[in-house]
Short mmCIF file of C-alpha atoms and ligand atoms in Angstrom, two decimals:
data_model
loop_
_atom_site.label_atom_id
_atom_site.label_comp_id
_atom_site.label_asym_id
_atom_site.label_seq_id
_atom_site.Cartn_x
_atom_site.Cartn_y
_atom_site.Cartn_z
CA UNK A 250 54.89 192.03 73.44
CA UNK A 251 56.66 195.37 73.77
CA UNK A 252 59.16 194.66 70.99
CA UNK A 253 56.95 193.10 68.32
CA UNK A 254 58.71 193.59 64.95
CA UNK A 255 61.34 195.87 66.49
CA UNK A 256 64.93 195.35 65.36
CA UNK A 257 67.38 195.11 68.27
CA UNK A 258 71.17 195.03 67.93
CA UNK A 259 72.97 193.60 70.98
CA UNK A 260 76.75 193.59 71.51
CA UNK A 261 78.36 191.13 73.91
CA UNK A 262 75.26 189.02 73.26
CA UNK A 263 76.89 185.74 74.27
CA UNK A 264 77.76 186.88 77.79
CA UNK A 265 75.64 186.75 80.93
CA UNK A 266 73.73 190.02 80.56
CA UNK A 267 73.80 189.77 76.77
CA UNK A 268 72.02 186.43 76.81
CA UNK A 269 69.46 187.44 79.44
CA UNK A 270 68.63 190.61 77.50
CA UNK A 271 68.51 188.76 74.19
CA UNK A 272 65.97 186.37 75.70
CA UNK A 273 63.90 189.24 77.13
CA UNK A 274 63.76 190.99 73.73
CA UNK A 275 63.15 187.72 71.85
CA UNK A 276 60.34 186.66 74.17
CA UNK A 277 58.58 189.95 73.40
CA UNK A 278 58.72 189.63 69.62
CA UNK A 279 61.97 191.36 68.59
CA UNK A 280 64.05 190.65 65.50
CA UNK A 281 67.64 190.32 66.62
CA UNK A 282 71.12 191.24 65.45
CA UNK A 283 73.47 189.46 67.84
CA UNK A 284 77.19 190.00 67.95
CA UNK A 285 80.02 188.81 70.17
CA UNK A 286 83.67 187.79 70.00
CA UNK A 287 82.59 184.24 70.76
CA UNK A 288 81.12 182.88 67.54
CA UNK A 289 80.09 179.49 68.87
CA UNK A 290 78.19 180.91 71.82
CA UNK A 291 76.43 183.54 69.76
CA UNK A 292 75.34 180.94 67.17
CA UNK A 293 74.03 178.68 69.94
CA UNK A 294 72.06 181.55 71.45
CA UNK A 295 70.63 182.48 68.06
CA UNK A 296 69.52 178.88 67.47
CA UNK A 297 67.76 178.85 70.86
CA UNK A 298 65.95 182.11 70.08
CA UNK A 299 64.76 180.78 66.74
CA UNK A 300 63.57 177.53 68.32
CA UNK A 301 62.07 178.90 71.54
CA UNK A 302 60.66 182.25 70.43
CA UNK A 303 60.45 181.97 66.63
CA UNK A 304 62.83 184.95 66.34
CA UNK A 305 64.46 186.14 63.16
CA UNK A 306 68.14 186.46 64.04
CA UNK A 307 71.22 187.74 62.26
CA UNK A 308 74.49 186.79 63.93
CA UNK A 309 77.98 188.12 63.56
CA UNK A 310 81.22 187.35 65.36
CA UNK A 311 83.84 190.06 65.70
CA UNK A 312 85.50 192.71 67.78
CA UNK A 313 83.10 195.64 68.13
CA UNK A 314 85.94 197.99 69.03
CA UNK A 315 87.19 197.74 65.44
CA UNK A 316 85.79 200.25 62.96
CA UNK A 317 85.64 197.90 59.98
CA UNK A 318 83.80 195.27 62.04
CA UNK A 319 81.23 197.80 63.24
CA UNK A 320 80.72 199.28 59.76
CA UNK A 321 80.18 195.80 58.33
CA UNK A 322 77.82 194.78 61.13
CA UNK A 323 75.63 197.86 60.85
CA UNK A 324 75.51 197.56 57.08
CA UNK A 325 74.56 193.87 57.27
CA UNK A 326 71.87 194.65 59.86
CA UNK A 327 70.36 197.39 57.73
CA UNK A 328 70.46 195.22 54.61
CA UNK A 329 68.71 192.38 56.46
CA UNK A 330 66.06 194.36 58.36
CA UNK A 331 65.93 197.84 56.80
CA UNK A 332 66.40 199.58 60.17
CA UNK A 333 67.78 199.26 63.69
CA UNK A 334 65.26 200.44 66.29
CA UNK A 335 67.19 199.60 69.43
CA UNK A 336 70.95 199.45 70.03
CA UNK A 337 72.18 197.77 73.22
CA UNK A 338 75.89 198.52 73.75
CA UNK A 339 76.76 195.83 76.26
CA UNK A 340 80.14 194.27 75.36
CA UNK A 341 82.70 194.88 78.06
CA UNK A 342 85.76 193.61 79.86
CA UNK A 343 86.69 194.01 83.51
CA UNK A 344 90.42 193.82 84.23
CA UNK A 345 91.64 194.44 87.77
CA UNK A 346 94.48 196.72 88.81
CA UNK A 347 95.24 200.19 90.16
CA UNK A 348 96.91 202.93 88.12
CA UNK A 349 100.39 201.70 89.02
CA UNK A 350 100.04 198.02 88.23
CA UNK A 351 97.74 198.29 85.22
CA UNK A 352 99.87 197.71 82.11
CA UNK A 353 99.43 200.32 79.40
CA UNK A 354 98.21 197.65 77.00
CA UNK A 355 95.46 196.66 79.45
CA UNK A 356 94.49 200.29 79.98
CA UNK A 357 94.23 200.85 76.23
CA UNK A 358 92.31 197.63 75.64
CA UNK A 359 89.79 198.49 78.36
CA UNK A 360 89.11 201.91 76.86
CA UNK A 361 88.85 200.34 73.43
CA UNK A 362 86.37 197.61 74.36
CA UNK A 363 84.31 199.46 76.96
CA UNK A 364 84.21 202.92 75.38
CA UNK A 365 85.40 203.06 71.77
CA UNK A 366 83.07 200.20 70.78
CA UNK A 367 80.05 202.11 72.11
CA UNK A 368 81.20 205.28 70.34
CA UNK A 369 81.62 203.37 67.06
CA UNK A 370 78.31 201.52 67.28
CA UNK A 371 76.41 204.65 68.33
CA UNK A 372 77.89 206.86 65.63
CA UNK A 373 77.26 204.27 62.90
CA UNK A 374 73.70 203.41 63.95
CA UNK A 375 72.34 206.90 64.66
CA UNK A 376 72.17 208.05 61.00
CA UNK A 377 69.80 205.18 60.21
CA UNK A 378 67.73 205.99 63.31
CA UNK A 379 67.43 209.61 62.16
CA UNK A 380 66.29 208.40 58.76
CA UNK A 381 63.71 206.12 60.40
CA UNK A 382 62.38 208.93 62.61
CA UNK A 383 63.89 207.82 65.92
CA UNK A 384 65.42 205.06 67.98
CA UNK A 385 66.65 203.98 71.37
CA UNK A 386 70.14 203.27 72.70
CA UNK A 387 70.91 201.58 76.00
CA UNK A 388 74.48 201.38 77.27
CA UNK A 389 75.71 198.98 79.95
CA UNK A 390 77.62 201.21 82.33
CA UNK A 391 78.18 200.23 85.98
CA UNK A 392 78.05 201.58 89.50
CA UNK A 393 81.77 202.04 88.81
CA UNK A 394 80.68 204.88 86.46
CA UNK A 395 80.14 207.13 89.46
CA UNK A 396 81.63 205.33 92.48
CA UNK A 397 85.36 204.62 92.40
CA UNK A 398 85.86 200.89 92.60
CA UNK A 399 88.89 199.52 94.44
CA UNK A 400 91.50 197.98 92.15
CA UNK A 401 89.49 198.53 88.96
CA UNK A 402 91.07 201.76 87.72
CA UNK A 403 90.81 201.25 83.96
CA UNK A 404 87.35 199.69 84.25
CA UNK A 405 85.96 202.51 86.43
CA UNK A 406 87.36 205.24 84.17
CA UNK A 407 86.02 203.55 81.03
CA UNK A 408 82.55 203.15 82.55
CA UNK A 409 82.53 206.76 83.80
CA UNK A 410 83.32 207.92 80.27
CA UNK A 411 80.64 205.61 78.87
CA UNK A 412 78.10 207.30 81.11
CA UNK A 413 79.18 210.70 79.79
CA UNK A 414 78.92 209.35 76.21
CA UNK A 415 75.36 208.36 77.12
CA UNK A 416 74.57 211.88 78.29
CA UNK A 417 76.17 213.85 75.44
CA UNK A 418 74.49 211.62 72.87
CA UNK A 419 71.14 211.96 74.63
CA UNK A 420 71.44 215.76 74.50
CA UNK A 421 72.67 215.97 70.92
CA UNK A 422 69.93 213.77 69.47
CA UNK A 423 66.96 214.39 71.78
CA UNK A 424 65.17 216.55 69.21
CA UNK A 425 65.49 213.76 66.64
CA UNK A 426 63.48 211.35 68.79
CA UNK A 427 66.50 209.31 69.85
CA UNK A 428 66.67 208.36 73.52
CA UNK A 429 69.94 207.24 75.11
CA UNK A 430 70.17 205.80 78.62
CA UNK A 431 72.48 203.68 80.75
CA UNK A 432 71.98 200.79 83.12
CA UNK A 433 74.42 200.73 86.03
CA UNK A 434 74.51 197.27 87.60
CA UNK A 435 76.16 196.53 90.92
CA UNK A 436 77.51 193.07 91.73
CA UNK A 437 75.91 190.45 89.52
CA UNK A 438 75.62 186.72 90.08
CA UNK A 439 78.68 185.93 88.01
CA UNK A 440 80.84 188.98 88.59
CA UNK A 441 83.24 189.36 85.66
CA UNK A 442 86.44 189.88 87.65
CA UNK A 443 85.63 186.97 89.95
CA UNK A 444 85.65 184.45 87.15
CA UNK A 445 89.36 185.08 86.76
CA UNK A 446 90.27 184.82 90.44
CA UNK A 447 87.67 182.58 92.08
CA UNK A 448 88.73 179.02 91.55
CA UNK A 449 87.21 177.09 94.45
CA UNK A 450 83.93 176.62 96.27
CA UNK A 451 85.57 178.03 99.38
CA UNK A 452 86.50 181.25 97.61
CA UNK A 453 82.99 181.49 96.19
CA UNK A 454 81.54 181.09 99.71
CA UNK A 455 83.83 183.86 100.96
CA UNK A 456 82.69 186.10 98.15
CA UNK A 457 79.01 185.40 98.91
CA UNK A 458 79.63 186.24 102.58
CA UNK A 459 81.24 189.52 101.53
CA UNK A 460 78.28 190.33 99.28
CA UNK A 461 75.88 189.66 102.19
CA UNK A 462 77.92 192.05 104.29
CA UNK A 463 78.08 195.00 101.89
CA UNK A 464 74.91 194.75 99.77
CA UNK A 465 71.72 195.82 101.59
CA UNK A 466 69.71 193.19 99.64
CA UNK A 467 72.29 190.64 100.90
CA UNK A 468 72.63 189.01 97.50
CA UNK A 469 74.03 189.55 94.02
CA UNK A 470 71.85 190.78 91.19
CA UNK A 471 70.55 188.29 88.64
CA UNK A 472 71.18 188.94 84.97
CA UNK A 473 67.43 188.73 84.33
CA UNK A 474 66.85 191.59 86.76
CA UNK A 475 69.16 193.85 84.77
CA UNK A 476 67.67 192.64 81.48
CA UNK A 477 64.24 193.78 82.74
CA UNK A 478 65.64 197.26 83.27
CA UNK A 479 67.27 197.25 79.83
CA UNK A 480 63.91 196.32 78.30
CA UNK A 481 62.13 199.08 80.22
CA UNK A 482 64.62 201.66 78.92
CA UNK A 483 64.35 200.26 75.39
CA UNK A 484 60.55 200.32 75.20
CA UNK A 485 57.96 203.09 75.01
CA UNK A 486 57.17 202.87 78.74
CA UNK A 487 60.26 205.03 79.27
CA UNK A 488 59.29 207.51 76.53
CA UNK A 489 60.19 210.59 78.62
CA UNK A 490 63.52 209.21 79.85
CA UNK A 491 66.80 210.18 78.22
CA UNK A 492 70.36 210.80 79.39
CA UNK A 493 69.61 208.87 82.57
CA UNK A 494 71.65 206.36 84.56
CA UNK A 495 69.52 203.65 86.14
CA UNK A 496 71.29 201.95 89.03
CA UNK A 497 70.42 198.34 89.89
CA UNK A 498 72.67 197.32 92.78
CA UNK A 499 70.51 196.03 95.63
CA UNK A 500 71.17 199.27 97.51
CA UNK A 501 74.97 199.00 97.44
CA UNK A 502 75.59 202.65 96.56
CA UNK A 503 72.76 204.14 98.66
N1 NAD B 650 78.87 191.11 85.78
C1 NAD B 650 78.84 192.17 86.57
O1 NAD B 650 78.88 192.07 87.82
C2 NAD B 650 78.72 193.54 85.97
C3 NAD B 650 78.52 194.65 86.79
C4 NAD B 650 78.40 195.91 86.24
C5 NAD B 650 78.48 196.07 84.86
N2 NAD B 650 78.68 194.98 84.08
C6 NAD B 650 78.76 195.19 82.63
O2 NAD B 650 77.81 194.38 81.98
C7 NAD B 650 78.25 194.06 80.67
C8 NAD B 650 78.10 192.56 80.46
O3 NAD B 650 78.80 191.89 81.49
P1 NAD B 650 78.63 190.33 81.78
O4 NAD B 650 78.62 190.15 83.24
O5 NAD B 650 77.51 189.81 80.95
O6 NAD B 650 80.04 189.82 81.24
P2 NAD B 650 80.39 188.64 80.23
O7 NAD B 650 81.88 188.51 80.24
O8 NAD B 650 79.57 187.44 80.56
O9 NAD B 650 79.91 189.21 78.83
C9 NAD B 650 80.64 190.14 78.09
C10 NAD B 650 80.59 189.69 76.63
O10 NAD B 650 81.23 190.68 75.84
C11 NAD B 650 81.97 190.01 74.84
N3 NAD B 650 83.07 190.86 74.39
C12 NAD B 650 84.14 191.26 75.11
N4 NAD B 650 84.93 192.02 74.35
C13 NAD B 650 84.34 192.13 73.14
C14 NAD B 650 84.68 192.78 71.93
N5 NAD B 650 85.79 193.51 71.82
N6 NAD B 650 83.83 192.67 70.88
C15 NAD B 650 82.72 191.93 70.98
N7 NAD B 650 82.33 191.29 72.09
C16 NAD B 650 83.15 191.38 73.15
C17 NAD B 650 82.50 188.74 75.51
O11 NAD B 650 82.84 187.75 74.57
C18 NAD B 650 81.31 188.35 76.40
O12 NAD B 650 80.46 187.43 75.76
C19 NAD B 650 79.70 194.55 80.59
O13 NAD B 650 79.74 195.78 79.89
C20 NAD B 650 80.07 194.78 82.04
O14 NAD B 650 81.04 195.77 82.21
C21 NAD B 650 78.80 193.72 84.59
#
């Protein structure tokens, strides 16, 4: 029970990695603050955590790239639990396009959701962590943070910047007992971009064949496998780790 009585705030909680990580934290005793754009899904997940793990859960639906939403969320979390021990910045979007065909609005939205939200959450949560004597932040970056991904210009740039946000924050707050690290997943079982373009079993089979060809493990990653890494970075087992990017991609970038 590595997270007994710890307070964990998770953004993008209703998505694939958000739910797997929520379950990992809940199963090890955490109190949860769950937030997502999708209110229904986040409420359903919270109800499951209460029923299955006996978790205490605060939920909130909203856009975590908006300052007022983040301020309200952090305030509500602190009022409910008194502190936030672990912040998991995980909300993200994955539009496709190169620099020519990416509309400016899509570029701006990607930076807003994938980067500004993490900046806002981090800057609003850290003061309470300092007051409490420390804390841990985990950011969901991507292998696209360091390897240019074809036809994902805005996404790759936003995730590269998120990795740098991880590092500068780790440096600036290391002496205040705040650790900041990033997980960098490769291709996961339900790849975000694919949900928009894969509409048939045949296309899914083609995609699986492609994954077998390019990924040394010959399969996609499972959300639970990334959630295990998130939990490792969030708990005391990684007490000497900060500013690091942990890749989990089945060998894709080796
Ligand atoms: N799925 C992959 O293959 C993959 C690979 C590398 C990195 N990632 C990263 O992992 C994270 C989670 O991805 P996923 O696969 O679980 O995707 P997902 O789409 O299942 O989950 C993302 C969640 O974020 C929420 N969200 C989006 N914009 C938001 C906003 N402005 N405010 C609040 N919530 C918002 C969505 O509602 C959704 O529930 C993302 O940051 C993504 O970039 C995913």
